[in-house]
Short mmCIF file of C-alpha atoms and ligand atoms in Angstrom, two decimals:
data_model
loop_
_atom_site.label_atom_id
_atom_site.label_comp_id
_atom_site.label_asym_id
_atom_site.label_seq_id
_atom_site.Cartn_x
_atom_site.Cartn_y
_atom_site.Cartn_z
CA UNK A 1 0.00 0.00 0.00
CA UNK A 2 0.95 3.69 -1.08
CA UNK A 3 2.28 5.80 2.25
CA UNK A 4 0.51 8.58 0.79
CA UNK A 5 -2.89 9.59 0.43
CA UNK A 6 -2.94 12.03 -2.84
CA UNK A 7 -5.39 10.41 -5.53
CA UNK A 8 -7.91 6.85 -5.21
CA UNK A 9 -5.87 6.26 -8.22
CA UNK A 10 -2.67 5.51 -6.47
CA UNK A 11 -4.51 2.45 -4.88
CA UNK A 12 -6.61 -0.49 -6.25
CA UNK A 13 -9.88 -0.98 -6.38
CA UNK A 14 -9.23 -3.64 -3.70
CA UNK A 15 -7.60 -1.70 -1.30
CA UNK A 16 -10.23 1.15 -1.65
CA UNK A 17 -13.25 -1.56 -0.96
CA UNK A 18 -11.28 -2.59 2.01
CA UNK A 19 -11.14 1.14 3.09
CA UNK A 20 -15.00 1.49 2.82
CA UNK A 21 -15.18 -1.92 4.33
CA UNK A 22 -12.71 -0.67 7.49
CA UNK A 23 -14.88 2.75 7.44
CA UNK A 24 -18.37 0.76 7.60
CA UNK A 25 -16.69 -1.48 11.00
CA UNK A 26 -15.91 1.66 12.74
CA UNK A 27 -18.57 3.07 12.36
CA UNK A 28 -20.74 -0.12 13.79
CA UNK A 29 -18.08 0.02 16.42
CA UNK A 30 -14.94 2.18 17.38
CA UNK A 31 -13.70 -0.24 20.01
CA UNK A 32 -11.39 -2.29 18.08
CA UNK A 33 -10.25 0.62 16.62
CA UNK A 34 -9.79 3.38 19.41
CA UNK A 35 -5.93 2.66 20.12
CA UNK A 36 -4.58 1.69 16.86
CA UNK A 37 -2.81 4.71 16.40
CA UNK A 38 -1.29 5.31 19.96
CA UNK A 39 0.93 7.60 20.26
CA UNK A 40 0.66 8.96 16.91
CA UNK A 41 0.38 12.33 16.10
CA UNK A 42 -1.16 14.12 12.51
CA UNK A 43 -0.23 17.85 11.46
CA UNK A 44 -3.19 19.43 10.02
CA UNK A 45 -1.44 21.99 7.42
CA UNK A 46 -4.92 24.09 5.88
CA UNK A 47 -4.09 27.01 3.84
CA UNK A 48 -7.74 27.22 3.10
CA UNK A 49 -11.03 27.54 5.11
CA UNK A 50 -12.60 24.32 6.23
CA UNK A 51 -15.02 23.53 8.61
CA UNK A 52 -15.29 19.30 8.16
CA UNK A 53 -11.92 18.44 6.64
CA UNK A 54 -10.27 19.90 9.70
CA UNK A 55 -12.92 18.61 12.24
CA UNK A 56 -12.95 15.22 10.80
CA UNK A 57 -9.36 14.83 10.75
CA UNK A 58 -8.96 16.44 14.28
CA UNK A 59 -11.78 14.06 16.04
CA UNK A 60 -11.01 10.90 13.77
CA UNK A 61 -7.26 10.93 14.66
CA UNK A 62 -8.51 11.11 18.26
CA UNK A 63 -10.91 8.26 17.87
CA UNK A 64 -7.76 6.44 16.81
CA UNK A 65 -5.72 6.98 19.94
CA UNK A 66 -3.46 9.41 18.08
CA UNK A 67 -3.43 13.14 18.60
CA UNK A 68 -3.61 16.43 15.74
CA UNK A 69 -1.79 19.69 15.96
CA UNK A 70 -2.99 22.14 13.72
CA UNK A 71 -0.56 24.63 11.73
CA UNK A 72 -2.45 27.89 10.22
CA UNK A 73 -1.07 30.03 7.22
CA UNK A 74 0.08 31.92 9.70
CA UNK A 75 2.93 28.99 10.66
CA UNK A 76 3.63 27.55 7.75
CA UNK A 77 3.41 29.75 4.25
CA UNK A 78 4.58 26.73 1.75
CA UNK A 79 7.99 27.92 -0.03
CA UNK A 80 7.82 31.49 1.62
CA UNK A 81 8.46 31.03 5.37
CA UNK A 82 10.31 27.58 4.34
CA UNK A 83 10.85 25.40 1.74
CA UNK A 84 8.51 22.27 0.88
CA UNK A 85 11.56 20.17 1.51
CA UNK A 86 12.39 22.04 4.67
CA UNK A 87 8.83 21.53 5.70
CA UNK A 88 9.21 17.98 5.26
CA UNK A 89 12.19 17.43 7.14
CA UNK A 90 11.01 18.71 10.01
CA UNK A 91 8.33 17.36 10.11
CA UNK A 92 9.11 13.84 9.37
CA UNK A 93 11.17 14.17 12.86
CA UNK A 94 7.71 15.02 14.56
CA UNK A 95 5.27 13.28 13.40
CA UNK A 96 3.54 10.32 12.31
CA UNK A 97 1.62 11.75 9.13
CA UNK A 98 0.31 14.81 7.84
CA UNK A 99 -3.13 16.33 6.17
CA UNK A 100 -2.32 19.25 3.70
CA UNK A 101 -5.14 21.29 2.26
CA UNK A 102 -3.03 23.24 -0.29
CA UNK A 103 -3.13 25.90 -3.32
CA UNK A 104 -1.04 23.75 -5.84
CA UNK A 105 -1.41 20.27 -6.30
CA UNK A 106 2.25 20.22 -6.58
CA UNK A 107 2.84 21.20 -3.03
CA UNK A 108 1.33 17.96 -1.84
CA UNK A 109 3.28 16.28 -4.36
CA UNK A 110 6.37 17.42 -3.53
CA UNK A 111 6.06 17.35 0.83
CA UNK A 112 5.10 13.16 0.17
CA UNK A 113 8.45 12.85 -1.99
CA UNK A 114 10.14 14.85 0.50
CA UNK A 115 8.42 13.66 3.87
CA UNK A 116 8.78 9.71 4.82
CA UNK A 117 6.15 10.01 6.44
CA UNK A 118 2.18 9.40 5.18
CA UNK A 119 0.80 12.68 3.28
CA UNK A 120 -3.00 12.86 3.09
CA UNK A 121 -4.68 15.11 0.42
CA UNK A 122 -7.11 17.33 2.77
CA UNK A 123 -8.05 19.12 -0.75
CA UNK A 124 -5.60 21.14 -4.03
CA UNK A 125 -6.94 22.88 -6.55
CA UNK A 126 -6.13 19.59 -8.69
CA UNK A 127 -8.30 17.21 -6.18
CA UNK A 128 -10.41 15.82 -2.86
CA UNK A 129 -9.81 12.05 -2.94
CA UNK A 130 -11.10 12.26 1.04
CA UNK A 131 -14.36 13.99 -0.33
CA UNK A 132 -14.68 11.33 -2.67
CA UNK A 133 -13.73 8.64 -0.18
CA UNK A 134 -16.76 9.55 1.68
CA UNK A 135 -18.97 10.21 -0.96
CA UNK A 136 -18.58 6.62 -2.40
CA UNK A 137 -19.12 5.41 0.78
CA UNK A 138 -22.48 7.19 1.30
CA UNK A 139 -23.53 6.06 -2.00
CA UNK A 140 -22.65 2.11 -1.20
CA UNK A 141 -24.90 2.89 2.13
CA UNK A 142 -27.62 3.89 0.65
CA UNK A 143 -27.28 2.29 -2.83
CA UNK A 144 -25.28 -0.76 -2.02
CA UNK A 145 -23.42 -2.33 -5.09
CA UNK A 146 -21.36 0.14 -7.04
CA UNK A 147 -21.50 -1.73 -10.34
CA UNK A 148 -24.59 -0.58 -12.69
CA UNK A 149 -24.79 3.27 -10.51
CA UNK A 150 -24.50 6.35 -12.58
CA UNK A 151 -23.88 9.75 -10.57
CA UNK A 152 -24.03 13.10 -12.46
CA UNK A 153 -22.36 15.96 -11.21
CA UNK A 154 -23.47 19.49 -12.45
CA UNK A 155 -21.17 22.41 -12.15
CA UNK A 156 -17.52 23.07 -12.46
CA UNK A 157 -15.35 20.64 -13.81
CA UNK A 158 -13.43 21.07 -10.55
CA UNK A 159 -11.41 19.29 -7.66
CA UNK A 160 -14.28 17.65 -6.42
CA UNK A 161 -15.50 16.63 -10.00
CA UNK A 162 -11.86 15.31 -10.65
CA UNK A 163 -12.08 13.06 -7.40
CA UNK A 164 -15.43 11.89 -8.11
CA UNK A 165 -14.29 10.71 -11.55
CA UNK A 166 -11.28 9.06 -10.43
CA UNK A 167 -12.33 6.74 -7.75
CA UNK A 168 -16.25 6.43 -9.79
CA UNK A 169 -14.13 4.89 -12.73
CA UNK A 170 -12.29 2.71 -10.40
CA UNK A 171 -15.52 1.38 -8.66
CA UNK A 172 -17.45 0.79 -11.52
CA UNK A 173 -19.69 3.52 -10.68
CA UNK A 174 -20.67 5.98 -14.12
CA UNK A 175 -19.90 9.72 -13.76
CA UNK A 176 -21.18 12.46 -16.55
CA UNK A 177 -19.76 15.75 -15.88
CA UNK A 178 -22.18 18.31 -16.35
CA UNK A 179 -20.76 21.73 -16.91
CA UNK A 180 -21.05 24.77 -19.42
CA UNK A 181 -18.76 25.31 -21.96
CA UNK A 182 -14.82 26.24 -20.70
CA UNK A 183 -15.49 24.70 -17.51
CA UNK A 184 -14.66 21.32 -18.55
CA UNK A 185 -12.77 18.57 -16.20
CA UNK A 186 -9.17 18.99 -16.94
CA UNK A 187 -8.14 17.14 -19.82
CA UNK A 188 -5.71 14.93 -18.13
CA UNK A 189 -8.21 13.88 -14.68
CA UNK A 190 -10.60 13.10 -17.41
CA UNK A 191 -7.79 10.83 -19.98
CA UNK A 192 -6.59 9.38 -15.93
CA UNK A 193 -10.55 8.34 -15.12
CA UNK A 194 -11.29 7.26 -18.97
CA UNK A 195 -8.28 4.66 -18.47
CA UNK A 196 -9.14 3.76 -15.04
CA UNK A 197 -12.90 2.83 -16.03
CA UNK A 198 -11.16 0.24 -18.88
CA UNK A 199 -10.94 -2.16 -15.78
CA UNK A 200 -14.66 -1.99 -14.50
CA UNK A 201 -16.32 -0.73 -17.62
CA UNK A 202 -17.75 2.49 -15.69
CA UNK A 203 -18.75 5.28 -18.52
CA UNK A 204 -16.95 8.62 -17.78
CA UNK A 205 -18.82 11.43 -19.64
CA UNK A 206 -18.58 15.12 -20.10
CA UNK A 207 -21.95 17.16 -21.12
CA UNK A 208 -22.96 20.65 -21.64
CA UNK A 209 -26.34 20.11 -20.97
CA UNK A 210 -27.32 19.11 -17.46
CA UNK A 211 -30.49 18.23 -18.56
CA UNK A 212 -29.03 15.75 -20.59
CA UNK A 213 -26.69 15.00 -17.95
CA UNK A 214 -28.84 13.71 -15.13
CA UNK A 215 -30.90 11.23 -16.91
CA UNK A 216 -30.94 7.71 -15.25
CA UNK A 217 -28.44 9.35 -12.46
CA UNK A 218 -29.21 7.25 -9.29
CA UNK A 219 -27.24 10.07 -7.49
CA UNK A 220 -26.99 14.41 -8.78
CA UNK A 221 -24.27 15.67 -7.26
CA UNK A 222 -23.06 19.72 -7.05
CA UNK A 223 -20.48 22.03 -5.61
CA UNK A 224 -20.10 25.64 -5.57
CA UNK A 225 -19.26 27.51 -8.81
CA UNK A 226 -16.60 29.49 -7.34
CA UNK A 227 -13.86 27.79 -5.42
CA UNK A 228 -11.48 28.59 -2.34
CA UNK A 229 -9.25 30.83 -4.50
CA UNK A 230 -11.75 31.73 -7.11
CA UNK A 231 -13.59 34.68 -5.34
CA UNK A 232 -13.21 37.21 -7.83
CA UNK A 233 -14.94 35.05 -10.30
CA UNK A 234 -18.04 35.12 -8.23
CA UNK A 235 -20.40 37.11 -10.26
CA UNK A 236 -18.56 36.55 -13.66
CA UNK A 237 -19.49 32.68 -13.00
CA UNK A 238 -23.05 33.19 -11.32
CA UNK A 239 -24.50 33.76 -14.88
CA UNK A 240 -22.75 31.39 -16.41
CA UNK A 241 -23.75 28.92 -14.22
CA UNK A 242 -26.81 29.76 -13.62
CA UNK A 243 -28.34 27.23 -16.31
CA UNK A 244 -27.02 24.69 -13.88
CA UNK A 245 -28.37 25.21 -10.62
CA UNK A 246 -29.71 21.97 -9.45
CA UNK A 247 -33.43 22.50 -8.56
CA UNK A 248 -36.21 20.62 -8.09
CA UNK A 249 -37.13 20.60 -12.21
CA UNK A 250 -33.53 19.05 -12.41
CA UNK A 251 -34.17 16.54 -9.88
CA UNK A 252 -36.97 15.43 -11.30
CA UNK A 253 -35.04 14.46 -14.84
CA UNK A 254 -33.20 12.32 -12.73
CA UNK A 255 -34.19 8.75 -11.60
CA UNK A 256 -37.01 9.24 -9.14
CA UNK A 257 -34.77 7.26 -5.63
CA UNK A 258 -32.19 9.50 -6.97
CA UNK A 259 -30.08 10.90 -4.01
CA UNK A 260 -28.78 14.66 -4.06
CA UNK A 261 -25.36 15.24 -3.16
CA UNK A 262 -22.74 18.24 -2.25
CA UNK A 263 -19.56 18.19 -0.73
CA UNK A 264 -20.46 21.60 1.23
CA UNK A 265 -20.38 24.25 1.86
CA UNK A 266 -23.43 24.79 -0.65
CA UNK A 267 -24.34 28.20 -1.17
CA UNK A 268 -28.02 28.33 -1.58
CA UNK A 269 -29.97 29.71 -3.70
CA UNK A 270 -26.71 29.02 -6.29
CA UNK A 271 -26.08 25.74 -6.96
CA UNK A 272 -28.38 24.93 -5.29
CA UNK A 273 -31.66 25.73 -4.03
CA UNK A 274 -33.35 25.43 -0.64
CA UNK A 275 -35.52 22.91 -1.93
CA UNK A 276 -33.49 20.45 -3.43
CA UNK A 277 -30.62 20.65 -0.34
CA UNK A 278 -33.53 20.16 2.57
CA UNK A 279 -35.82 17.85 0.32
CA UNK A 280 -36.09 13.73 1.61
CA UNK A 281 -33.57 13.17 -1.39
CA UNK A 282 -30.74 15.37 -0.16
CA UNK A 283 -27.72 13.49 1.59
CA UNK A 284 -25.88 16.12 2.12
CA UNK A 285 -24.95 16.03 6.33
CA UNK A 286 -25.06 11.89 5.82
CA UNK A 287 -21.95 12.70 3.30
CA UNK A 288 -20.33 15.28 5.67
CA UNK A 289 -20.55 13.15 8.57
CA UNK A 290 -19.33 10.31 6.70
CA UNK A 291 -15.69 12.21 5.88
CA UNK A 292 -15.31 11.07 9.62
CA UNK A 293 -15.32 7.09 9.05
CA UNK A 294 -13.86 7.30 5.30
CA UNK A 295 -10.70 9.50 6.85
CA UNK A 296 -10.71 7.18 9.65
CA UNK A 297 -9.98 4.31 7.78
CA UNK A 298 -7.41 5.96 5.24
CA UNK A 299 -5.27 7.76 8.58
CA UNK A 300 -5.81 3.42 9.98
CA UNK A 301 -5.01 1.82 6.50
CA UNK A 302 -2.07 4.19 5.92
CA UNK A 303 -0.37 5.28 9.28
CA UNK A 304 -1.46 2.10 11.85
N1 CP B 1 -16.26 19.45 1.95
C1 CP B 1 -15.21 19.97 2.60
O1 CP B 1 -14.04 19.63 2.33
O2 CP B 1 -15.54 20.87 3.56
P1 CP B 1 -14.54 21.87 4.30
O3 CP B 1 -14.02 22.80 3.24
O4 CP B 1 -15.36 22.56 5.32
O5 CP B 1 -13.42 21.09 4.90
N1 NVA B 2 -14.49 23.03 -4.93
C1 NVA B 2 -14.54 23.54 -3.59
C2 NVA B 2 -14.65 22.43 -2.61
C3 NVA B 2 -14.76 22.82 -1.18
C4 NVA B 2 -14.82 21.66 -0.25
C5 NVA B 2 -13.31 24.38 -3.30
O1 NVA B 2 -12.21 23.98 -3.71
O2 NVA B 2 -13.44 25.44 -2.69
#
């Protein structure tokens, strides 16, 4: 098994059934669990807001035996204060693993060649493989098999999308990317999932139309149309995007048990509206409090 955490893609589908598999036990029961890491401490590194990336990873860690100590912006500004490599060579000395929620993609890259020891992906621009972990989990809870599932997500062909393609492909599960026109999946996440699906035969799509999109999805799935970074887009993209607000007209093009999905924070109203995020469909908290168990099992599978 990888020591590092950065994309479902460095691991097999094997390993990431036996991470759902690990989640699904602690969550029935902690016990067995609560002192497998002992002793062990994460550094939280966020350069970005979060509210559930760093609570999940703070508590789960805990729930583990192990402890968290959280470094701001303020501590650690990557390659200004201190090189990546510097980073990493302290910290190695410290502790037992670290969570990064970055800018660059390459910064995460770089402090798990650097660092020996296990670098999680806590979000880049590039990707959220924890997001996803949890998101496939919630799905196999509420859906069961993967095989035969097709989720749509509608929005910006973003982190989150990439994710969601990535480990979909490698489950067998069938993602179309809904977005307008320039705001396409990058070109190599999408080539990466398209050759991943070859394995389980999952269809990876990109559409323009969400319409078209969401037909026969068993799960719609949405994320803000500005990102962490992206502010100054913010009205620029709210009428471009506005065709692709998922609302309750959208919903209903999908299948009828069709779940509704967001990584949060959802800004409503947006992406989405009130009705679609606090209708019986939306599993949007089940997915947020499931980060805790899919982490859980990644920080156990990686770091016990
Ligand atoms: N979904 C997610 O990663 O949430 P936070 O940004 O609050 O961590
Ligand atoms: N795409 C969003 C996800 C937030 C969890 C962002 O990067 O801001």
């Amino acid at each position: 098994m990888k020591k590092d955490f950065l994309c479902t893609l460095d691991f097999t589908k094997d390993e990431l059934v036996k991470m759902f598999d690990i989640a699904k036990d602690m969550k029935l029961n902690n016990e067995p669990y609560s002192t497998s890491l002992k002793g062990k401490t994460m550094a939280l590194i966020l350069e970005k807001p979060s509210l559930r990336t760093r609570t999940t990873f703070d508590v789960g860690i805990q729930q583990l035996g192990g402890f968290s100590v959280y470094l701001s912006p303020a501590e650690i500004s990557f390659g200004k204060r201190e090189s990546v490599h510097d980073i990493a060579k302290n910290l190695e000395r410290m502790v037992q693993g670290i969570m990064l929620r970055t800018f660059s993609h390459k910064n995460a890259v770089d402090l798990a060649k650097y660092a020996s020891i296990s670098i999680i992906n806590g979000l880049t621009d590039y990707s959220h493989p924890c997001q996803a972990m949890a998101d496939y989990l919630t799905i196999n809870e509420l859906k069961g098999d993967f095989k035969g599932l097709k989720l749509c997500y509608v929005g910006d062909g973003n982190n989150v999308a990439h994710s969601l393609m990535f480990a979909g492909a490698q489950l067998g599960v069938d993602v179309t990317v809904a977005c307008p026109s320039g705001f396409e999946p990058n070109l190599r996440a999408y080539l990466d999932a398209c050759e991943a699906a070859k394995a389980t035969g999952a269809k990876i799509e990109v559409v323009n139309d969400p319409n078209e999109g969401v037909k026969n999805a068993d799960a719609v799935y949405t994320d803000v149309w500005a990102s962490m970074g992206q502010e100054a887009e913010t009205a620029a993209r709210k009428i471009i995007f506005a065709p692709f607000q998922v609302n309750s007209d959208l919903m209903a093009k999908a299948k009828s048990d069709a779940i509704f999905m967001h990584c949060l924070p959802a800004h409503r109203g947006d992406e989405v509206t009130d009705e679609v995020i606090d209708s019986k469909q939306s599993v949007v908290f089940h997915e947020a409090g499931n980060r805790l168990h899919a982490q859980k099992a990644v920080m156990y599978s990686l770091m016990k």
